[in-house]
CSV table of C-alpha atoms (C1' of nucleotides) in Angstrom, one decimal:
chain,number,residue,atom,x,y,z
A,1,UNK,CA,-3.6,-67.7,-22.0
A,2,UNK,CA,-6.3,-67.3,-19.3
A,3,UNK,CA,-6.3,-63.4,-20.6
A,4,UNK,CA,-8.9,-61.7,-17.8
A,5,UNK,CA,-11.3,-60.7,-20.2
A,6,UNK,CA,-10.4,-58.9,-23.4
A,7,UNK,CA,-14.1,-58.3,-24.6
A,8,UNK,CA,-16.8,-59.5,-22.2
A,9,UNK,CA,-20.2,-59.2,-23.5
A,10,UNK,CA,-20.8,-57.3,-20.0
A,11,UNK,CA,-18.5,-55.3,-18.5
A,12,UNK,CA,-19.2,-52.3,-16.3
A,13,UNK,CA,-15.7,-51.0,-16.5
A,14,UNK,CA,-15.8,-50.8,-20.1
A,15,UNK,CA,-19.0,-49.5,-20.4
A,16,UNK,CA,-18.3,-46.7,-18.0
A,17,UNK,CA,-15.1,-46.0,-20.3
A,18,UNK,CA,-17.5,-46.1,-23.5
A,19,UNK,CA,-19.7,-43.5,-21.9
A,20,UNK,CA,-17.1,-41.3,-20.6
A,21,UNK,CA,-15.3,-40.9,-23.9
A,22,UNK,CA,-18.5,-40.3,-25.9
A,23,UNK,CA,-19.6,-37.6,-23.5
A,24,UNK,CA,-16.4,-35.8,-23.5
A,25,UNK,CA,-16.7,-35.6,-27.3
A,26,UNK,CA,-20.1,-34.6,-27.1
A,27,UNK,CA,-19.7,-31.9,-24.3
A,28,UNK,CA,-16.8,-30.5,-25.8
A,29,UNK,CA,-18.3,-30.1,-29.5
A,30,UNK,CA,-21.7,-29.2,-28.8
A,31,UNK,CA,-21.7,-28.0,-25.1
A,32,UNK,CA,-23.4,-29.2,-21.9
A,33,UNK,CA,-27.0,-28.1,-22.3
A,34,UNK,CA,-27.0,-29.0,-26.2
A,35,UNK,CA,-25.9,-32.4,-25.5
A,36,UNK,CA,-28.8,-35.0,-24.7
A,37,UNK,CA,-28.1,-38.2,-22.7
A,38,UNK,CA,-29.6,-40.2,-25.3
A,39,UNK,CA,-26.9,-38.7,-27.7
A,40,UNK,CA,-24.3,-39.7,-25.7
A,41,UNK,CA,-25.5,-43.4,-25.2
A,42,UNK,CA,-26.1,-44.0,-28.8
A,43,UNK,CA,-22.5,-42.9,-29.5
A,44,UNK,CA,-21.1,-45.3,-26.9
A,45,UNK,CA,-23.7,-47.8,-27.9
A,46,UNK,CA,-25.2,-48.5,-24.7
A,47,UNK,CA,-28.4,-48.1,-23.1
A,48,UNK,CA,-29.3,-44.5,-21.8
A,49,UNK,CA,-30.6,-45.9,-18.3
A,50,UNK,CA,-26.8,-46.8,-17.7
A,51,UNK,CA,-25.8,-43.0,-17.4
A,52,UNK,CA,-27.8,-42.8,-14.4
A,53,UNK,CA,-26.7,-46.1,-12.7
A,54,UNK,CA,-23.1,-45.4,-13.3
A,55,UNK,CA,-22.9,-41.4,-13.1
A,56,UNK,CA,-26.0,-40.8,-11.0
A,57,UNK,CA,-27.2,-38.2,-13.5
A,58,UNK,CA,-26.1,-36.2,-16.5
A,59,UNK,CA,-24.5,-33.5,-14.4
A,60,UNK,CA,-22.4,-36.4,-12.9
A,61,UNK,CA,-21.4,-37.6,-16.0
A,62,UNK,CA,-20.1,-33.9,-17.0
A,63,UNK,CA,-18.3,-33.7,-13.7
A,64,UNK,CA,-16.7,-37.0,-14.1
A,65,UNK,CA,-15.5,-35.9,-17.8
A,66,UNK,CA,-14.2,-32.7,-16.3
A,67,UNK,CA,-12.1,-34.5,-13.5
A,68,UNK,CA,-10.6,-37.2,-15.6
A,69,UNK,CA,-9.9,-34.6,-18.3
A,70,UNK,CA,-8.1,-32.5,-15.6
A,71,UNK,CA,-6.4,-35.6,-14.2
A,72,UNK,CA,-5.0,-36.6,-17.6
A,73,UNK,CA,-3.9,-32.9,-18.3
A,74,UNK,CA,-2.1,-32.9,-14.7
A,75,UNK,CA,-0.3,-36.0,-15.5
A,76,UNK,CA,0.7,-34.9,-19.2
A,77,UNK,CA,1.9,-31.7,-17.7
A,78,UNK,CA,5.0,-32.4,-16.2
A,79,UNK,CA,7.7,-29.6,-15.7
A,80,UNK,CA,9.3,-27.5,-18.5
A,81,UNK,CA,11.3,-24.5,-19.0
A,82,UNK,CA,9.7,-21.1,-20.1
A,83,UNK,CA,11.4,-22.0,-23.8
A,84,UNK,CA,9.6,-25.2,-23.8
A,85,UNK,CA,6.2,-23.9,-23.1
A,86,UNK,CA,5.1,-22.7,-26.6
A,87,UNK,CA,5.9,-25.9,-28.0
A,88,UNK,CA,3.9,-27.8,-25.3
A,89,UNK,CA,1.0,-25.2,-26.0
A,90,UNK,CA,1.1,-25.5,-29.9
A,91,UNK,CA,1.0,-29.2,-29.6
A,92,UNK,CA,-2.1,-29.0,-27.2
A,93,UNK,CA,-3.7,-26.6,-29.2
A,94,UNK,CA,-3.3,-28.3,-32.5
A,95,UNK,CA,-4.1,-31.6,-30.9
A,96,UNK,CA,-1.0,-33.5,-32.1
A,97,UNK,CA,-2.9,-36.5,-30.2
A,98,UNK,CA,-5.8,-36.7,-32.7
A,99,UNK,CA,-8.9,-35.6,-31.1
A,100,UNK,CA,-8.0,-36.1,-27.6
A,101,UNK,CA,-6.1,-33.2,-26.1
A,102,UNK,CA,-8.0,-30.2,-27.6
A,103,UNK,CA,-11.3,-31.7,-26.6
A,104,UNK,CA,-9.9,-31.5,-22.8
A,105,UNK,CA,-9.2,-27.8,-23.4
A,106,UNK,CA,-12.3,-26.9,-25.0
A,107,UNK,CA,-14.2,-29.0,-22.2
A,108,UNK,CA,-12.4,-26.5,-19.9
A,109,UNK,CA,-14.7,-23.8,-21.2
A,110,UNK,CA,-17.9,-25.6,-21.1
A,111,UNK,CA,-20.2,-24.8,-18.3
A,112,UNK,CA,-23.1,-26.9,-16.9
A,113,UNK,CA,-24.1,-24.4,-14.3
A,114,UNK,CA,-23.0,-26.8,-11.5
A,115,UNK,CA,-21.2,-25.2,-8.9
A,116,UNK,CA,-18.8,-28.0,-8.3
A,117,UNK,CA,-17.8,-28.0,-12.0
A,118,UNK,CA,-17.0,-24.5,-11.9
A,119,UNK,CA,-14.5,-25.1,-9.1
A,120,UNK,CA,-12.8,-27.8,-10.8
A,121,UNK,CA,-12.5,-25.6,-13.9
A,122,UNK,CA,-11.2,-22.8,-12.1
A,123,UNK,CA,-8.7,-24.9,-10.0
A,124,UNK,CA,-7.0,-26.1,-13.1
A,125,UNK,CA,-6.9,-23.1,-14.8
A,126,UNK,CA,-5.5,-21.3,-11.7
A,127,UNK,CA,-2.9,-24.0,-11.3
A,128,UNK,CA,-1.7,-23.7,-15.2
A,129,UNK,CA,-1.6,-19.8,-14.8
A,130,UNK,CA,0.3,-20.2,-11.6
A,131,UNK,CA,2.8,-22.7,-12.9
A,132,UNK,CA,3.4,-20.7,-16.2
A,133,UNK,CA,4.1,-17.5,-14.0
A,134,UNK,CA,6.4,-19.5,-12.0
A,135,UNK,CA,8.4,-20.5,-15.2
A,136,UNK,CA,8.6,-16.9,-16.0
A,137,UNK,CA,10.1,-16.1,-12.5
A,138,UNK,CA,7.1,-15.2,-10.6
A,139,UNK,CA,7.8,-14.9,-6.6
A,140,UNK,CA,4.2,-14.6,-5.7
A,141,UNK,CA,4.5,-10.7,-5.2
A,142,UNK,CA,4.2,-9.7,-8.8
A,143,UNK,CA,0.5,-9.4,-9.7
A,144,UNK,CA,1.2,-8.0,-13.1
A,145,UNK,CA,3.2,-11.2,-14.0
A,146,UNK,CA,0.4,-13.6,-13.0
A,147,UNK,CA,-2.0,-11.3,-14.9
A,148,UNK,CA,0.3,-12.0,-18.0
A,149,UNK,CA,0.5,-15.8,-17.5
A,150,UNK,CA,-3.3,-15.8,-17.3
A,151,UNK,CA,-3.7,-13.7,-20.5
A,152,UNK,CA,-1.2,-16.4,-22.3
A,153,UNK,CA,-3.6,-19.3,-20.7
A,154,UNK,CA,-6.7,-17.4,-22.1
A,155,UNK,CA,-5.0,-17.0,-25.5
A,156,UNK,CA,-4.2,-20.7,-25.5
A,157,UNK,CA,-7.9,-21.5,-24.7
A,158,UNK,CA,-9.0,-18.9,-27.3
A,159,UNK,CA,-6.9,-20.5,-30.1
A,160,UNK,CA,-8.1,-24.0,-29.0
A,161,UNK,CA,-11.9,-22.9,-29.0
A,162,UNK,CA,-11.8,-21.3,-32.5
A,163,UNK,CA,-10.1,-24.0,-34.1
A,164,UNK,CA,-12.7,-26.6,-32.7
A,165,UNK,CA,-15.7,-24.2,-33.6
A,166,UNK,CA,-14.9,-22.2,-36.6
A,167,UNK,CA,-13.3,-22.8,-39.9
A,168,UNK,CA,-11.3,-19.9,-39.8
A,169,UNK,CA,-8.3,-20.4,-42.1
A,170,UNK,CA,-5.6,-20.6,-41.8
A,171,UNK,CA,-5.9,-20.8,-38.1
A,172,UNK,CA,-8.3,-23.8,-38.4
A,173,UNK,CA,-5.8,-26.0,-40.3
A,174,UNK,CA,-2.4,-25.0,-38.7
A,175,UNK,CA,-0.5,-27.6,-37.4
A,176,UNK,CA,1.5,-27.6,-34.3
A,177,UNK,CA,4.6,-27.1,-36.7
A,178,UNK,CA,2.9,-23.6,-37.8
A,179,UNK,CA,1.8,-22.5,-34.2
A,180,UNK,CA,4.8,-23.0,-32.5
A,181,UNK,CA,6.7,-20.0,-33.9
A,182,UNK,CA,4.0,-17.5,-33.3
A,183,UNK,CA,3.3,-18.8,-30.0
A,184,UNK,CA,6.8,-18.5,-28.8
A,185,UNK,CA,6.8,-14.9,-30.1
A,186,UNK,CA,3.6,-14.2,-28.3
A,187,UNK,CA,4.8,-15.9,-24.7
A,188,UNK,CA,8.0,-14.2,-25.0
A,189,UNK,CA,6.5,-11.1,-25.8
A,190,UNK,CA,4.1,-11.4,-22.8
A,191,UNK,CA,6.3,-12.9,-20.4
A,192,UNK,CA,10.0,-12.0,-20.7
A,193,UNK,CA,10.9,-9.3,-18.4
A,194,UNK,CA,12.6,-6.5,-20.1
A,195,UNK,CA,15.0,-4.7,-17.8
B,1,UNK,CA,-47.1,19.4,-25.9
B,2,UNK,CA,-48.0,16.7,-28.5
B,3,UNK,CA,-44.9,14.7,-27.9
B,4,UNK,CA,-45.0,11.9,-30.4
B,5,UNK,CA,-45.3,9.0,-27.9
B,6,UNK,CA,-42.4,8.9,-25.2
B,7,UNK,CA,-43.7,5.9,-23.7
B,8,UNK,CA,-46.5,4.3,-25.3
B,9,UNK,CA,-48.3,1.5,-23.6
B,10,UNK,CA,-48.2,-0.5,-27.0
B,11,UNK,CA,-44.9,-0.2,-28.9
B,12,UNK,CA,-43.6,-2.7,-31.1
B,13,UNK,CA,-40.2,-1.1,-31.8
B,14,UNK,CA,-39.8,-0.8,-28.1
B,15,UNK,CA,-40.7,-4.4,-27.3
B,16,UNK,CA,-38.4,-5.8,-30.1
B,17,UNK,CA,-35.7,-3.9,-28.6
B,18,UNK,CA,-36.4,-5.2,-25.2
B,19,UNK,CA,-36.4,-8.7,-26.3
B,20,UNK,CA,-33.0,-8.0,-28.2
B,21,UNK,CA,-31.1,-6.7,-25.3
B,22,UNK,CA,-32.7,-9.5,-22.8
B,23,UNK,CA,-31.7,-12.1,-25.4
B,24,UNK,CA,-28.2,-11.0,-26.0
B,25,UNK,CA,-27.2,-10.9,-22.5
B,26,UNK,CA,-29.0,-14.4,-22.0
B,27,UNK,CA,-27.4,-15.9,-24.9
B,28,UNK,CA,-23.9,-14.4,-24.0
B,29,UNK,CA,-24.2,-15.6,-20.4
B,30,UNK,CA,-25.7,-19.0,-20.7
B,31,UNK,CA,-25.4,-20.2,-24.3
B,32,UNK,CA,-28.0,-20.8,-26.8
B,33,UNK,CA,-29.2,-24.3,-25.8
B,34,UNK,CA,-29.3,-23.3,-22.0
B,35,UNK,CA,-31.4,-20.2,-22.6
B,36,UNK,CA,-35.0,-20.4,-22.9
B,37,UNK,CA,-37.5,-18.3,-24.5
B,38,UNK,CA,-39.2,-17.8,-21.3
B,39,UNK,CA,-36.3,-16.8,-19.5
B,40,UNK,CA,-35.9,-14.0,-22.1
B,41,UNK,CA,-39.6,-12.9,-22.4
B,42,UNK,CA,-39.5,-12.5,-18.4
B,43,UNK,CA,-36.4,-10.5,-18.4
B,44,UNK,CA,-37.6,-8.4,-21.1
B,45,UNK,CA,-40.9,-8.1,-19.2
B,46,UNK,CA,-43.0,-9.0,-22.3
B,47,UNK,CA,-45.2,-12.2,-23.3
B,48,UNK,CA,-43.3,-15.4,-24.4
B,49,UNK,CA,-45.5,-15.6,-27.7
B,50,UNK,CA,-44.0,-12.1,-28.9
B,51,UNK,CA,-40.6,-14.0,-29.7
B,52,UNK,CA,-42.3,-15.9,-32.3
B,53,UNK,CA,-44.4,-12.8,-33.7
B,54,UNK,CA,-41.3,-10.6,-33.9
B,55,UNK,CA,-38.4,-13.0,-34.5
B,56,UNK,CA,-40.2,-16.0,-36.2
B,57,UNK,CA,-38.4,-18.4,-33.7
B,58,UNK,CA,-35.9,-18.5,-31.0
B,59,UNK,CA,-33.2,-19.4,-33.7
B,60,UNK,CA,-34.2,-16.0,-35.7
B,61,UNK,CA,-34.1,-14.3,-32.3
B,62,UNK,CA,-30.4,-15.5,-31.9
B,63,UNK,CA,-29.6,-14.6,-35.3
B,64,UNK,CA,-30.9,-11.1,-35.1
B,65,UNK,CA,-28.7,-10.8,-31.8
B,66,UNK,CA,-25.7,-11.7,-33.8
B,67,UNK,CA,-26.3,-9.2,-36.7
B,68,UNK,CA,-27.0,-6.4,-34.8
B,69,UNK,CA,-23.9,-7.2,-32.5
B,70,UNK,CA,-21.8,-7.5,-35.6
B,71,UNK,CA,-23.2,-4.1,-37.0
B,72,UNK,CA,-22.6,-2.5,-33.9
B,73,UNK,CA,-18.9,-4.0,-33.8
B,74,UNK,CA,-18.5,-2.7,-37.3
B,75,UNK,CA,-19.5,0.6,-36.6
B,76,UNK,CA,-17.3,0.9,-33.5
B,77,UNK,CA,-14.4,-0.3,-34.9
B,78,UNK,CA,-13.3,2.5,-37.1
B,79,UNK,CA,-9.7,2.6,-38.5
B,80,UNK,CA,-6.7,2.6,-36.3
B,81,UNK,CA,-2.9,2.2,-36.5
B,82,UNK,CA,-1.4,-1.1,-35.2
B,83,UNK,CA,-0.1,1.0,-31.9
B,84,UNK,CA,-3.5,1.7,-31.2
B,85,UNK,CA,-5.0,-1.9,-31.5
B,86,UNK,CA,-3.9,-2.9,-27.8
B,87,UNK,CA,-5.9,-0.1,-26.4
B,88,UNK,CA,-9.1,-1.0,-28.4
B,89,UNK,CA,-8.8,-4.6,-27.6
B,90,UNK,CA,-8.1,-4.0,-24.1
B,91,UNK,CA,-11.4,-1.8,-24.0
B,92,UNK,CA,-13.2,-4.0,-25.6
B,93,UNK,CA,-12.2,-7.0,-23.3
B,94,UNK,CA,-12.5,-5.0,-20.2
B,95,UNK,CA,-15.9,-3.9,-21.3
B,96,UNK,CA,-15.4,-0.1,-20.7
B,97,UNK,CA,-18.9,0.1,-21.7
B,98,UNK,CA,-20.5,-1.5,-18.9
B,99,UNK,CA,-21.8,-5.0,-20.0
B,100,UNK,CA,-22.2,-4.0,-23.7
B,101,UNK,CA,-19.1,-4.7,-25.6
B,102,UNK,CA,-18.0,-8.0,-23.8
B,103,UNK,CA,-21.3,-9.4,-24.4
B,104,UNK,CA,-20.8,-8.9,-28.1
B,105,UNK,CA,-17.4,-10.5,-28.3
B,106,UNK,CA,-18.4,-13.6,-26.2
B,107,UNK,CA,-21.8,-13.9,-28.4
B,108,UNK,CA,-19.5,-14.5,-31.2
B,109,UNK,CA,-18.2,-17.7,-29.6
B,110,UNK,CA,-21.8,-18.9,-28.9
B,111,UNK,CA,-23.3,-21.7,-31.3
B,112,UNK,CA,-26.7,-22.0,-32.2
B,113,UNK,CA,-26.1,-25.1,-34.4
B,114,UNK,CA,-27.7,-22.8,-37.2
B,115,UNK,CA,-25.5,-22.7,-40.4
B,116,UNK,CA,-26.5,-19.2,-41.3
B,117,UNK,CA,-25.6,-18.0,-37.7
B,118,UNK,CA,-22.0,-19.7,-38.3
B,119,UNK,CA,-21.4,-17.9,-41.4
B,120,UNK,CA,-22.3,-14.6,-39.7
B,121,UNK,CA,-19.8,-15.6,-36.9
B,122,UNK,CA,-17.0,-16.5,-39.4
B,123,UNK,CA,-17.5,-13.6,-41.3
B,124,UNK,CA,-16.9,-11.0,-38.6
B,125,UNK,CA,-13.9,-13.0,-37.3
B,126,UNK,CA,-12.2,-13.1,-40.6
B,127,UNK,CA,-12.8,-9.2,-41.4
B,128,UNK,CA,-11.3,-8.5,-38.0
B,129,UNK,CA,-8.4,-10.6,-38.6
B,130,UNK,CA,-7.8,-9.4,-42.1
B,131,UNK,CA,-8.0,-5.9,-40.7
B,132,UNK,CA,-5.5,-6.6,-38.0
B,133,UNK,CA,-3.2,-8.3,-40.5
B,134,UNK,CA,-3.4,-5.3,-42.9
B,135,UNK,CA,-2.4,-2.9,-40.0
B,136,UNK,CA,0.6,-5.4,-39.4
B,137,UNK,CA,1.7,-4.6,-43.1
B,138,UNK,CA,-0.2,-7.7,-44.6
B,139,UNK,CA,-0.3,-7.5,-48.4
B,140,UNK,CA,-2.2,-10.8,-48.9
B,141,UNK,CA,0.5,-13.1,-49.8
B,142,UNK,CA,2.0,-14.0,-46.4
B,143,UNK,CA,0.0,-16.8,-45.0
B,144,UNK,CA,2.0,-16.6,-41.7
B,145,UNK,CA,1.2,-13.0,-40.8
B,146,UNK,CA,-2.5,-13.6,-41.3
B,147,UNK,CA,-2.3,-16.9,-39.3
B,148,UNK,CA,-0.6,-14.4,-36.5
B,149,UNK,CA,-3.5,-11.7,-36.8
B,150,UNK,CA,-6.0,-14.9,-36.3
B,151,UNK,CA,-4.0,-15.8,-33.1
B,152,UNK,CA,-4.1,-12.4,-31.6
B,153,UNK,CA,-7.9,-12.5,-32.3
B,154,UNK,CA,-8.2,-15.8,-30.8
B,155,UNK,CA,-6.4,-14.4,-27.8
B,156,UNK,CA,-8.8,-11.4,-27.3
B,157,UNK,CA,-11.7,-13.8,-27.5
B,158,UNK,CA,-10.2,-15.9,-24.9
B,159,UNK,CA,-9.5,-13.2,-22.7
B,160,UNK,CA,-13.2,-12.1,-22.8
B,161,UNK,CA,-14.3,-15.5,-22.5
B,162,UNK,CA,-12.3,-16.3,-19.4
B,163,UNK,CA,-13.5,-12.8,-17.9
B,164,UNK,CA,-17.0,-13.5,-18.4
B,165,UNK,CA,-17.2,-17.2,-17.2
B,166,UNK,CA,-14.7,-17.3,-14.6
B,167,UNK,CA,-13.6,-15.6,-11.6
B,168,UNK,CA,-9.8,-16.2,-12.3
B,169,UNK,CA,-8.3,-13.4,-10.4
B,170,UNK,CA,-6.5,-11.2,-11.3
B,171,UNK,CA,-7.6,-11.5,-14.9
B,172,UNK,CA,-11.1,-11.5,-14.0
B,173,UNK,CA,-11.2,-7.8,-12.2
B,174,UNK,CA,-8.5,-6.3,-14.2
B,175,UNK,CA,-9.6,-3.1,-15.9
B,176,UNK,CA,-8.6,-1.9,-19.1
B,177,UNK,CA,-5.9,0.1,-17.7
B,178,UNK,CA,-4.1,-3.0,-16.5
B,179,UNK,CA,-4.8,-5.0,-19.7
B,180,UNK,CA,-3.4,-2.6,-22.3
B,181,UNK,CA,0.3,-3.1,-21.4
B,182,UNK,CA,0.3,-6.7,-21.5
B,183,UNK,CA,-1.8,-6.9,-24.7
B,184,UNK,CA,0.7,-4.3,-26.2
B,185,UNK,CA,3.4,-6.8,-25.6
B,186,UNK,CA,1.4,-9.8,-26.8
B,187,UNK,CA,0.2,-8.1,-30.0
B,188,UNK,CA,3.6,-6.5,-30.8
B,189,UNK,CA,5.4,-9.8,-30.0
B,190,UNK,CA,3.1,-11.6,-32.4
B,191,UNK,CA,2.8,-9.1,-35.2
B,192,UNK,CA,5.9,-6.8,-35.4
B,193,UNK,CA,8.3,-8.1,-38.1
B,194,UNK,CA,11.7,-8.7,-37.1
B,195,UNK,CA,13.8,-7.9,-40.1
C,1,DC,C1',-26.5,-77.7,-11.8
C,2,DA,C1',-29.1,-74.0,-9.2
C,3,DC,C1',-28.7,-69.7,-7.3
C,4,DT,C1',-27.4,-65.1,-6.9
C,5,DG,C1',-25.8,-60.9,-7.8
C,6,DA,C1',-24.2,-58.1,-11.6
C,7,DC,C1',-25.3,-56.1,-15.9
C,8,DG,C1',-28.2,-54.7,-19.3
C,9,DT,C1',-33.2,-53.7,-21.5
C,10,DC,C1',-37.4,-51.5,-21.9
C,11,DA,C1',-41.1,-48.7,-21.1
C,12,DA,C1',-43.1,-45.1,-18.9
C,13,DC,C1',-43.3,-40.9,-16.3
C,14,DA,C1',-43.5,-36.1,-14.9
C,15,DG,C1',-41.9,-31.8,-16.5
C,16,DG,C1',-40.0,-28.3,-19.4
C,17,DC,C1',-39.4,-27.0,-24.0
C,18,DG,C1',-40.5,-24.1,-28.7
C,19,DT,C1',-44.4,-22.8,-31.0
C,20,DT,C1',-49.3,-21.8,-32.3
C,21,DT,C1',-54.1,-20.6,-32.0
C,22,DA,C1',-57.9,-18.0,-30.4
C,23,DC,C1',-58.9,-14.4,-28.0
C,24,DA,C1',-58.6,-9.5,-25.6
C,25,DT,C1',-57.3,-4.7,-25.7
C,26,DC,C1',-55.7,-0.5,-27.4
C,27,DC,C1',-54.7,3.2,-30.8
C,28,DA,C1',-54.8,5.7,-35.0
C,29,DC,C1',-57.8,7.3,-38.7
C,30,DC,C1',-62.1,8.2,-41.2
D,1,DG,C1',-66.8,8.1,-32.2
D,2,DG,C1',-67.0,4.0,-34.2
D,3,DT,C1',-64.0,0.5,-36.7
D,4,DG,C1',-60.1,-2.1,-38.2
D,5,DG,C1',-55.4,-3.2,-37.9
D,6,DA,C1',-51.7,-3.4,-34.6
D,7,DT,C1',-50.4,-5.1,-30.3
D,8,DG,C1',-50.4,-8.0,-26.1
D,9,DT,C1',-52.4,-12.3,-23.5
D,10,DA,C1',-53.5,-16.7,-22.1
D,11,DA,C1',-53.8,-21.4,-22.6
D,12,DA,C1',-53.0,-25.1,-25.1
D,13,DC,C1',-50.4,-28.2,-28.1
D,14,DG,C1',-46.8,-31.8,-29.2
D,15,DC,C1',-42.3,-33.1,-28.6
D,16,DC,C1',-38.2,-34.0,-26.3
D,17,DT,C1',-35.6,-34.2,-21.8
D,18,DG,C1',-33.6,-36.6,-17.6
D,19,DT,C1',-34.8,-39.9,-14.8
D,20,DT,C1',-36.7,-44.2,-12.6
D,21,DG,C1',-38.6,-48.6,-11.8
D,22,DA,C1',-39.8,-53.3,-13.1
D,23,DC,C1',-38.0,-56.7,-15.8
D,24,DG,C1',-34.8,-60.0,-18.6
D,25,DT,C1',-30.5,-62.1,-19.0
D,26,DC,C1',-25.7,-63.1,-18.3
D,27,DA,C1',-21.5,-65.0,-15.4
D,28,DG,C1',-19.4,-66.6,-11.5
D,29,DT,C1',-19.8,-69.5,-7.1
D,30,DG,C1',-21.4,-73.1,-3.7
DNA sequence: CACTGACGTCAACAGGCGTTTACATCCACC
DNA sequence: GGTGGATGTAAACGCCTGTTGACGTCAGTG
């Protein structure tokens, strides 16, 4: 049993990961500007200076949070049929994975003022909307359908935002179970072409 | 011609108003934490110290922005039928009043960390959702319908947010005209009871 | 075992923040 | 027409921010 190093006292990769997780939570909950590097370092249980060492700057750390969140979202996306979409959105918005997934969604709406972060953000949004529009039968020449898909994405983000930032009941405490039916009606009302 | 004072060199009410408008724009665009009192004062063309004088603090100024925005929204609300709701939402989200209305919507999602501001925010959200649910036939005993109304509100806020914070086309540039049809389908899909 | 590079700590810095204080200036009223 | 309160100004304060540099300390290698 020469396991490589389950918990080394000094482990750069682990420290990086701890910082990333703490930062994602803080950025998603409080926003970029309201979050201090000392908050993040304390949450992660590491020294403040290591943020600059591993991520160059606070902005670099935010960008790293955004790109890893986007990567994970892309990986988790997979293909689906239009009928399955509401279930997916409900799961993500409800945060069936405790704490992880809705954080990524809310993070998408957080702005650091950095231009590159904005590009990352808008890139994933566009790709999600294009995907959804394609599932609804979009062939690239129907701007109205794309608009409708983007509205559906906006609705999902709005739900995630409201759930994480307010205690508006029953929305704030609704589980994926209770969200999927309304979301199905929302999506189908928005995207199913009536002949 | 002893007109009272069209433009006095010193006018507390006018200064207060200038500060409120500048602050609302900044808070909505950049968020509470990222906005500095010097930014606001410069935009308004007044001295920084006057913020403390007229609003006690930056937080007091934010709260004042929120309450006046809420007042204006309540005044503009009026009664409507369920069929008219999409048009109203489309106008607000599109910002038919250039710059004014969507600012108020986005402001609702901005957080200052102040508890009282949170209460104001959630109060107006709840009242909007209750209103919408009532229009859809809510009698107070159907939590699912209220949930659906809250989802509709969340969707509206998500659209306003995405429009003001990203350049996701065609959504970002869509006018009220182009938004009203999709919104009608969204609302009716979500709220119209199928027997 | 000594050494070297990676990893972590500490303290300080320069700048920006919100706020306050002391002081000018204006305007309405007696 | 002076006087006092209202309005605006300027500078400074103390605090907190992100970042950095110099300094310990650990772990793997020869």
